[in-house]
Amino acid sequence: MDKTMQSRPLPLRAVRVTDSFWQREMDLVRTEVIPYQWEALNDRVPGAAPSWWMHNMRAAARRNAARRAGKVWTVPAQAEKLSFQPLPEKGTQPDPDAFYGFVFQDSDGYKWLEAVSYQLMRRPDAALQATAQQAVDAVCAAQEPDGYLDTYYTLGLREKAFTNLRDHHELYCLGHLAEAAVAWHQATGRDDLLRAAMRFADCCAAQLGREPGKKPGYPGHEIAEMALIRLWEETGERRFLDQALYFIDERGRRPFWFDEEARLREGAAWGGPTDGSAYHQANAPVREQTEAQGHAVRAMYLYSGMADAARLTGDDALAAACRRLWHSAADEKRYVTGGVGATHVGEAFSRPWDLPSDTAYSETCASIGLAFFARRMLQLEPDSRYADVMEEALYNTVLSGMALDGHSFFYVNPLSCDPEACRTDARLAHVKPVRQKWFGCACCPPNIARIVSSLPAYAYTASENTLYVHLFVGSELNVTLNGKPLRLRMTTAMPWDGEASLEVLEGSAEGTVAVRVPGWSREARMSAVTLRSLLTPGTPECAADEKAQTEKDGYVYFTGTWEKGDRIEIFLDMPVRMLKANARVPELAGQVCFRRGPFTYCAEGADNGPDLALCRVDAERLQAFPENIAQEPLDVGGITVTALKVPALKAVPDDALYTEWAPDVESPCTLTLIPYFAWDNRGENPMRVWLRR
Ligand code: FUB
Ligand code: ZN
């Protein structure tokens, strides 16, 4: 492990995104998604499934007040059932004192608060901050005197807290609370939520650990690992790092805690007994794990925490495990859209090479988790392979999770969709052909809000002496190299064209700027240029040969003294690429898909009519004559994308189901392809990423 290459994201306030693509997405989250989700958290969206978030927080606050006043509080009868998703009985009024929603419902509001905090760092907004303060106050009032903070148990059988770490989500809620608290503290300087998170973390640590009298438990749904590391970094309190390391190290040790706790509670409250639980990545100690397995979001969050821990503690064995798990997830189990988790059974990874298009699960949160993991691997060891996957996830499945107007969301992201089949085929029951306004299990929408709002953290990281450029995002940024501040501007036509320029606006510093060479570019060219004319009027611009230039693992490193006017010119060709899948992927045999720059493309009924499965492309011919693929601007749902016009052939189907083999009768047609993220913004219609060849 080369510690000198390790880096951290630039602080969000240090980067101002200026390009029209990401600025639009970030503004959409601020102006549409965040206000909409606030209404959702307060159960004020007509026709949408209730969130119960504010209901639960307020009820928990009342319970705490009753406790303080010494009043008797009757536990609502439904709480006795320890149901995973208690809801009001059909036809009855909700009990104002009962918990409703999924067992992890508290986390929805924490994710929302985190997204709000990132937006406040982009631009102060007193009204938004005041609204968010209501949420923070509600959370703080819901916290019990001993620091416990999970409304499911506060409103139910508190004595059962920490008895079902496998299925219930106390530590998941702790993780999301800590992430929100750090962001809120950074955005506002307020420590109210931070103190709540610290107290809850301490409350958990008092119960869980290897010390005598504690339970050797760890999260059933990971995230606390990376969140506690952030809490440590924000507060400087070492005990939070230790808690994170304990959770990482204890997972999968024998005897398996999840089996032990199930035995202690005499059976499972939800789900069945486990085998040590690959579903929860708890079947073996993490350093021994080699295959990305189980619930995909959980896996991604665990591996992200492991990568953070490996970097911060210099743990080579943990770093090696991260590399193995990365290889499994990214090289054998990843969709071409940057999605992971192929099966709806357990929302999980399937076996290697099993990547079905129509039954894909590819949860939006799992793709977000893949971007988390990739960013952390980049921090550990810069290598453009990680950045390529991070970019693929961000520009495809993460963005596809949200409609272009910000008002509806995908949880599941198929790579092929036949709306009629989704309605009638139970095997596709999990696939919604149109985005939904909200979900009973609404993990994805606020997760999109928080990652989009923190996009700069994926574009740039820095070490003491090196600025890493991972994504090409129009922006202005402040960075410190070897203690000296620099102000820079990235000007770029990305994601639609691959020209970019990174210019020093102010400052003077010695150090390195490392620019990623994306895997999709075949003829990347970069050079450092010094504007001598700025320094000596009348002198022509010249190549800055004083900047040493080297290349390693897909990054070009420019090292030298950086002065105002110095810039790196970047030219990334953006060819249309026709991809095939590994021959081991049976589902994709005989099919191709198209990529351009960071985007994976798809054919949609709105442009091509309903019979997408009848169309094929002549791959050999297109490979020989790629110029036959035209590129045109196209308006899709209010934005202009670069569409691809691909010559194709459309079969006239036979009358009979089976006939003697003969070439299909076909007629030429042109398929219009659009970036995957933009599909389903023109009403319900079929879609395919992979096309017959
Ligand atoms: O369990 C919490 C979240 O709900 C998971 O991350 C999602 O996959 C969904 O099951
Ligand atoms: Zn989700």
Coordinates of C-alpha atoms in Angstrom, one line a residue, residues 334-676:
R334 CA -21.9 -5.7 -12.8
Y335 CA -24.4 -4.5 -15.3
V336 CA -23.2 -2.4 -18.2
T337 CA -25.3 0.4 -16.7
G338 CA -23.3 0.4 -13.4
G339 CA -26.0 -1.5 -11.6
V340 CA -25.3 -4.4 -9.2
G341 CA -27.5 -7.0 -7.5
A342 CA -29.0 -9.1 -10.3
T343 CA -31.8 -10.9 -8.4
H344 CA -34.8 -9.6 -6.6
V345 CA -34.6 -12.7 -4.3
G346 CA -33.1 -11.0 -1.3
E347 CA -32.3 -7.9 -3.4
A348 CA -29.0 -9.6 -3.9
F349 CA -26.0 -10.5 -6.0
S350 CA -26.5 -13.6 -8.1
R351 CA -23.7 -16.0 -9.2
P352 CA -21.0 -14.7 -11.4
W353 CA -22.0 -13.9 -15.0
D354 CA -25.8 -14.1 -14.2
L355 CA -26.9 -10.7 -15.5
P356 CA -30.5 -11.0 -16.8
S357 CA -31.9 -7.9 -18.4
D358 CA -35.6 -8.0 -17.9
T359 CA -35.7 -9.5 -14.4
A360 CA -32.7 -7.4 -13.2
Y361 CA -33.0 -5.9 -9.8
S362 CA -30.1 -3.4 -10.0
E363 CA -31.5 -1.3 -7.1
T364 CA -30.7 2.4 -7.3
C365 CA -29.2 2.3 -3.8
A366 CA -26.8 -0.6 -4.8
S367 CA -25.5 1.5 -7.7
I368 CA -25.0 4.4 -5.3
G369 CA -23.2 2.0 -3.0
L370 CA -21.0 0.9 -6.0
A371 CA -20.0 4.6 -6.5
F372 CA -19.2 4.9 -2.7
F373 CA -17.0 1.8 -2.9
A374 CA -15.3 3.0 -6.1
R375 CA -14.6 6.4 -4.7
R376 CA -13.0 4.8 -1.6
M377 CA -10.9 2.5 -3.7
L378 CA -9.7 5.5 -5.6
Q379 CA -8.8 7.2 -2.3
L380 CA -6.9 4.0 -1.4
E381 CA -5.0 3.6 -4.7
P382 CA -5.8 5.8 -7.7
D383 CA -6.5 3.6 -10.7
S384 CA -8.8 4.6 -13.5
R385 CA -10.5 1.2 -13.5
Y386 CA -12.3 2.3 -10.3
A387 CA -13.1 5.7 -11.7
D388 CA -14.6 4.2 -14.9
V389 CA -17.0 2.1 -12.8
M390 CA -17.8 5.0 -10.5
E391 CA -18.6 7.2 -13.5
E392 CA -20.6 4.4 -15.1
A393 CA -22.8 4.1 -12.0
L394 CA -23.2 7.8 -11.6
Y395 CA -24.2 8.7 -15.2
N396 CA -26.4 5.7 -15.7
T397 CA -28.2 3.8 -13.0
V398 CA -27.9 6.5 -10.3
L399 CA -29.4 9.1 -12.6
S400 CA -31.9 6.7 -14.1
G401 CA -33.3 6.4 -10.5
M402 CA -34.8 9.8 -10.8
A403 CA -37.2 11.3 -13.5
L404 CA -35.9 14.3 -15.4
D405 CA -38.5 16.4 -13.5
G406 CA -37.4 15.1 -10.1
H407 CA -40.9 13.9 -9.3
S408 CA -40.7 10.2 -9.6
F409 CA -38.2 7.4 -9.0
F410 CA -37.0 4.0 -9.9
Y411 CA -36.1 1.5 -7.2
V412 CA -35.4 -1.3 -9.7
N413 CA -33.5 -0.5 -12.9
P414 CA -34.1 -3.1 -15.6
L415 CA -32.0 -3.3 -18.8
S416 CA -35.0 -4.4 -20.8
C417 CA -38.6 -3.5 -20.1
D418 CA -41.9 -4.6 -21.6
P419 CA -44.6 -2.8 -19.7
E420 CA -47.3 -5.3 -20.5
A421 CA -45.1 -8.1 -19.3
C422 CA -44.5 -6.2 -16.1
R423 CA -48.2 -6.0 -15.5
T424 CA -49.0 -9.6 -16.2
D425 CA -45.9 -11.7 -15.3
A426 CA -45.4 -12.4 -11.6
R427 CA -41.7 -13.0 -12.3
L428 CA -41.5 -9.3 -13.1
A429 CA -43.6 -8.1 -10.2
H430 CA -40.6 -6.2 -8.9
V431 CA -40.1 -4.2 -12.1
K432 CA -42.1 -1.1 -12.5
P433 CA -42.4 0.1 -16.1
V434 CA -42.7 3.7 -14.9
R435 CA -41.1 5.6 -12.0
Q436 CA -43.1 5.8 -8.8
K437 CA -44.0 8.9 -6.8
W438 CA -42.8 7.3 -3.6
F439 CA -42.4 3.9 -2.0
G440 CA -43.4 2.3 1.3
C441 CA -39.7 1.3 1.3
A442 CA -38.3 4.7 0.2
C443 CA -34.6 4.0 0.6
C444 CA -33.7 5.1 -3.0
P445 CA -35.1 8.6 -3.5
P446 CA -33.3 10.3 -0.6
N447 CA -30.2 8.3 -1.4
I448 CA -30.2 9.8 -4.9
A449 CA -30.7 13.3 -3.4
R450 CA -27.6 12.9 -1.1
I451 CA -25.2 11.5 -3.7
V452 CA -26.2 14.0 -6.4
S453 CA -25.9 16.9 -3.9
S454 CA -22.4 15.7 -3.1
L455 CA -21.2 15.1 -6.6
P456 CA -18.0 17.1 -6.2
A457 CA -16.8 14.6 -3.7
Y458 CA -16.7 12.1 -6.6
A459 CA -15.1 14.4 -9.1
Y460 CA -12.0 15.5 -7.1
T461 CA -9.9 14.1 -4.3
A462 CA -6.6 15.4 -3.0
S463 CA -3.6 14.4 -0.9
E464 CA -1.0 16.7 0.6
N465 CA 0.7 17.3 -2.7
T466 CA -1.7 16.0 -5.4
L467 CA -5.0 16.9 -6.9
Y468 CA -6.8 14.0 -8.5
V469 CA -9.3 14.7 -11.3
H470 CA -11.6 11.6 -11.5
L471 CA -14.6 13.0 -13.3
F472 CA -14.8 15.8 -15.9
V473 CA -17.3 18.3 -14.4
G474 CA -17.4 21.9 -15.2
S475 CA -16.5 23.6 -11.9
E476 CA -14.3 26.0 -10.0
L477 CA -12.3 24.6 -7.2
N478 CA -10.0 25.5 -4.4
V479 CA -7.2 23.1 -3.4
T480 CA -4.2 23.3 -1.2
L481 CA -1.0 21.7 -2.6
N482 CA 2.0 21.5 -0.2
G483 CA 0.3 24.1 2.0
K484 CA -0.2 26.6 -0.8
P485 CA -3.7 27.5 -2.0
L486 CA -4.6 27.3 -5.7
R487 CA -7.9 28.3 -7.4
L488 CA -8.7 26.4 -10.6
R489 CA -11.4 26.2 -13.2
M490 CA -12.4 23.1 -15.1
T491 CA -14.1 24.0 -18.4
T492 CA -15.5 21.0 -20.2
A493 CA -18.0 19.9 -22.8
M494 CA -18.5 16.7 -20.9
P495 CA -20.5 14.5 -20.8
W496 CA -21.4 15.2 -24.4
D497 CA -18.0 15.9 -25.8
G498 CA -14.6 15.1 -24.5
E499 CA -12.7 18.4 -24.5
A500 CA -11.7 19.9 -21.2
S501 CA -9.3 22.4 -19.8
L502 CA -8.1 22.8 -16.2
E503 CA -6.7 26.3 -15.6
V504 CA -5.1 27.9 -12.6
L505 CA -7.0 31.1 -11.8
E506 CA -5.2 32.2 -8.7
G507 CA -2.3 31.2 -6.5
S508 CA 1.1 29.6 -6.8
A509 CA 2.0 26.1 -5.6
E510 CA 4.3 23.2 -6.2
G511 CA 2.7 19.9 -6.6
T512 CA 1.0 17.4 -8.9
V513 CA -2.3 17.4 -10.8
A514 CA -3.3 13.9 -11.8
V515 CA -5.9 13.6 -14.5
R516 CA -7.8 10.4 -15.3
V517 CA -7.7 8.9 -18.7
P518 CA -11.1 7.3 -19.1
G519 CA -11.4 3.8 -20.3
W520 CA -13.9 4.9 -23.0
S521 CA -11.4 7.2 -24.7
R522 CA -9.2 5.6 -27.3
E523 CA -6.9 8.5 -28.1
A524 CA -6.7 10.7 -25.1
R525 CA -4.3 13.6 -25.3
M526 CA -3.3 15.9 -22.5
S527 CA -0.7 18.5 -22.2
A528 CA 0.3 21.2 -19.7
V529 CA 0.4 24.7 -21.2
T530 CA 1.8 27.9 -19.6
L531 CA 0.4 31.2 -20.7
R532 CA 3.7 33.0 -20.8
S533 CA 1.9 35.9 -22.4
L534 CA 0.2 36.6 -19.1
L535 CA 3.5 36.9 -17.4
T536 CA 5.4 38.6 -20.2
P537 CA 3.0 40.4 -22.5
G538 CA 3.7 39.8 -26.2
T539 CA 5.3 36.3 -25.6
P540 CA 3.4 33.4 -27.3
E541 CA 1.8 30.7 -25.4
C542 CA 4.2 27.8 -25.0
A543 CA 4.2 24.2 -23.8
A544 CA 5.1 24.0 -20.2
D545 CA 7.9 21.6 -20.3
E546 CA 8.8 22.4 -16.8
K547 CA 5.8 20.2 -15.7
A548 CA 7.1 16.6 -15.6
Q549 CA 4.5 14.3 -17.1
T550 CA 4.2 10.6 -16.2
E551 CA 1.4 8.1 -16.5
K552 CA 0.4 5.4 -14.0
D553 CA -2.7 3.2 -13.7
G554 CA -4.8 5.4 -16.0
Y555 CA -3.9 8.8 -14.5
V556 CA -1.5 11.3 -16.1
Y557 CA 0.5 13.1 -13.4
F558 CA 1.7 16.6 -14.1
T559 CA 4.2 17.8 -11.6
G560 CA 5.7 21.2 -11.3
T561 CA 5.0 24.7 -10.0
W562 CA 1.5 25.9 -10.8
E563 CA 0.9 29.6 -11.5
K564 CA -2.0 31.7 -12.7
G565 CA -2.6 31.0 -16.3
D566 CA -1.1 27.5 -16.3
R567 CA -3.5 25.0 -17.7
I568 CA -3.9 21.4 -18.7
E569 CA -5.5 20.9 -22.0
I570 CA -7.5 17.6 -22.2
F571 CA -8.8 16.0 -25.4
L572 CA -10.7 12.8 -24.9
D573 CA -12.1 11.4 -28.1
M574 CA -15.6 10.0 -27.5
P575 CA -16.2 7.3 -30.1
V576 CA -19.4 5.4 -30.2
R577 CA -18.5 2.0 -28.8
M578 CA -20.3 -1.3 -29.5
L579 CA -19.8 -3.7 -26.6
K580 CA -20.4 -7.4 -26.2
A581 CA -20.6 -9.2 -22.9
N582 CA -18.2 -12.0 -21.9
A583 CA -19.1 -15.2 -23.5
R584 CA -19.8 -16.6 -20.0
V585 CA -22.9 -14.4 -19.7
P586 CA -25.5 -16.7 -21.3
E587 CA -28.2 -14.1 -21.1
L588 CA -26.3 -11.7 -23.4
A589 CA -25.1 -14.2 -26.1
G590 CA -25.6 -12.7 -29.5
Q591 CA -26.3 -9.2 -28.3
V592 CA -24.5 -5.8 -28.4
C593 CA -25.0 -2.5 -26.6
F594 CA -23.8 0.9 -27.4
R595 CA -21.8 3.4 -25.3
R596 CA -20.5 6.9 -25.9
G597 CA -18.4 8.6 -23.3
P598 CA -19.8 7.8 -19.8
F599 CA -23.3 6.9 -21.2
T600 CA -24.7 3.5 -21.9
Y601 CA -27.4 3.8 -24.5
C602 CA -30.8 2.1 -24.9
A603 CA -33.6 1.9 -27.5
E604 CA -37.0 3.1 -26.3
G605 CA -40.4 2.6 -27.8
A606 CA -41.0 6.3 -28.0
D607 CA -38.5 6.6 -30.8
N608 CA -38.6 3.1 -32.3
G609 CA -42.1 1.7 -31.9
P610 CA -43.0 -1.3 -29.7
D611 CA -41.2 -4.2 -31.4
L612 CA -37.6 -3.6 -30.1
A613 CA -37.0 -7.4 -29.9
L614 CA -37.5 -7.8 -33.6
C615 CA -34.7 -5.4 -34.4
R616 CA -31.1 -6.4 -34.9
V617 CA -27.9 -4.6 -35.8
D618 CA -25.3 -5.9 -38.2
A619 CA -22.4 -5.8 -35.8
E620 CA -19.6 -6.8 -38.2
R621 CA -20.7 -4.1 -40.7
L622 CA -21.0 -1.4 -38.0
Q623 CA -17.6 -2.4 -36.7
A624 CA -16.2 -1.9 -40.2
F625 CA -18.1 1.3 -40.9
P626 CA -18.6 3.0 -37.6
E627 CA -19.3 6.2 -39.4
N628 CA -22.7 4.8 -40.3
I629 CA -23.8 5.6 -36.8
A630 CA -25.0 9.1 -36.8
Q631 CA -25.1 11.4 -33.7
E632 CA -27.9 13.9 -33.3
P633 CA -29.2 16.2 -30.6
L634 CA -32.6 15.0 -29.4
D635 CA -35.0 16.5 -26.9
V636 CA -36.0 14.0 -24.3
G637 CA -38.2 15.0 -21.4
G638 CA -37.0 18.6 -21.5
I639 CA -33.3 18.1 -21.9
T640 CA -31.2 17.7 -25.0
V641 CA -29.2 14.5 -25.3
T642 CA -26.9 13.2 -28.0
A643 CA -28.9 10.4 -29.6
L644 CA -27.4 7.7 -31.8
K645 CA -28.9 6.7 -35.0
V646 CA -27.9 3.1 -35.7
P647 CA -28.8 1.3 -39.0
A648 CA -30.6 -1.9 -38.1
L649 CA -32.8 -4.6 -39.6
K650 CA -36.3 -5.5 -38.5
A651 CA -37.6 -9.0 -38.8
V652 CA -41.1 -9.8 -40.2
P653 CA -42.1 -12.6 -37.8
D654 CA -43.3 -15.9 -39.2
D655 CA -46.9 -17.0 -38.6
A656 CA -45.9 -20.3 -37.0
L657 CA -44.0 -20.7 -33.7
Y658 CA -41.5 -23.0 -35.3
T659 CA -40.5 -23.3 -38.9
E660 CA -37.6 -24.9 -40.9
W661 CA -34.6 -22.7 -40.5
A662 CA -34.3 -20.0 -43.2
P663 CA -33.0 -16.4 -43.0
D664 CA -35.5 -14.0 -41.5
V665 CA -37.4 -11.7 -43.8
E666 CA -36.1 -8.3 -42.7
S667 CA -36.5 -4.7 -43.7
P668 CA -33.9 -2.0 -43.0
C669 CA -34.7 0.5 -40.2
T670 CA -32.8 3.0 -38.1
L671 CA -32.8 2.6 -34.4
T672 CA -32.6 5.8 -32.3
L673 CA -30.7 5.2 -29.1
I674 CA -30.8 7.6 -26.1
P675 CA -28.7 7.6 -22.9
Y676 CA -30.1 5.0 -20.4

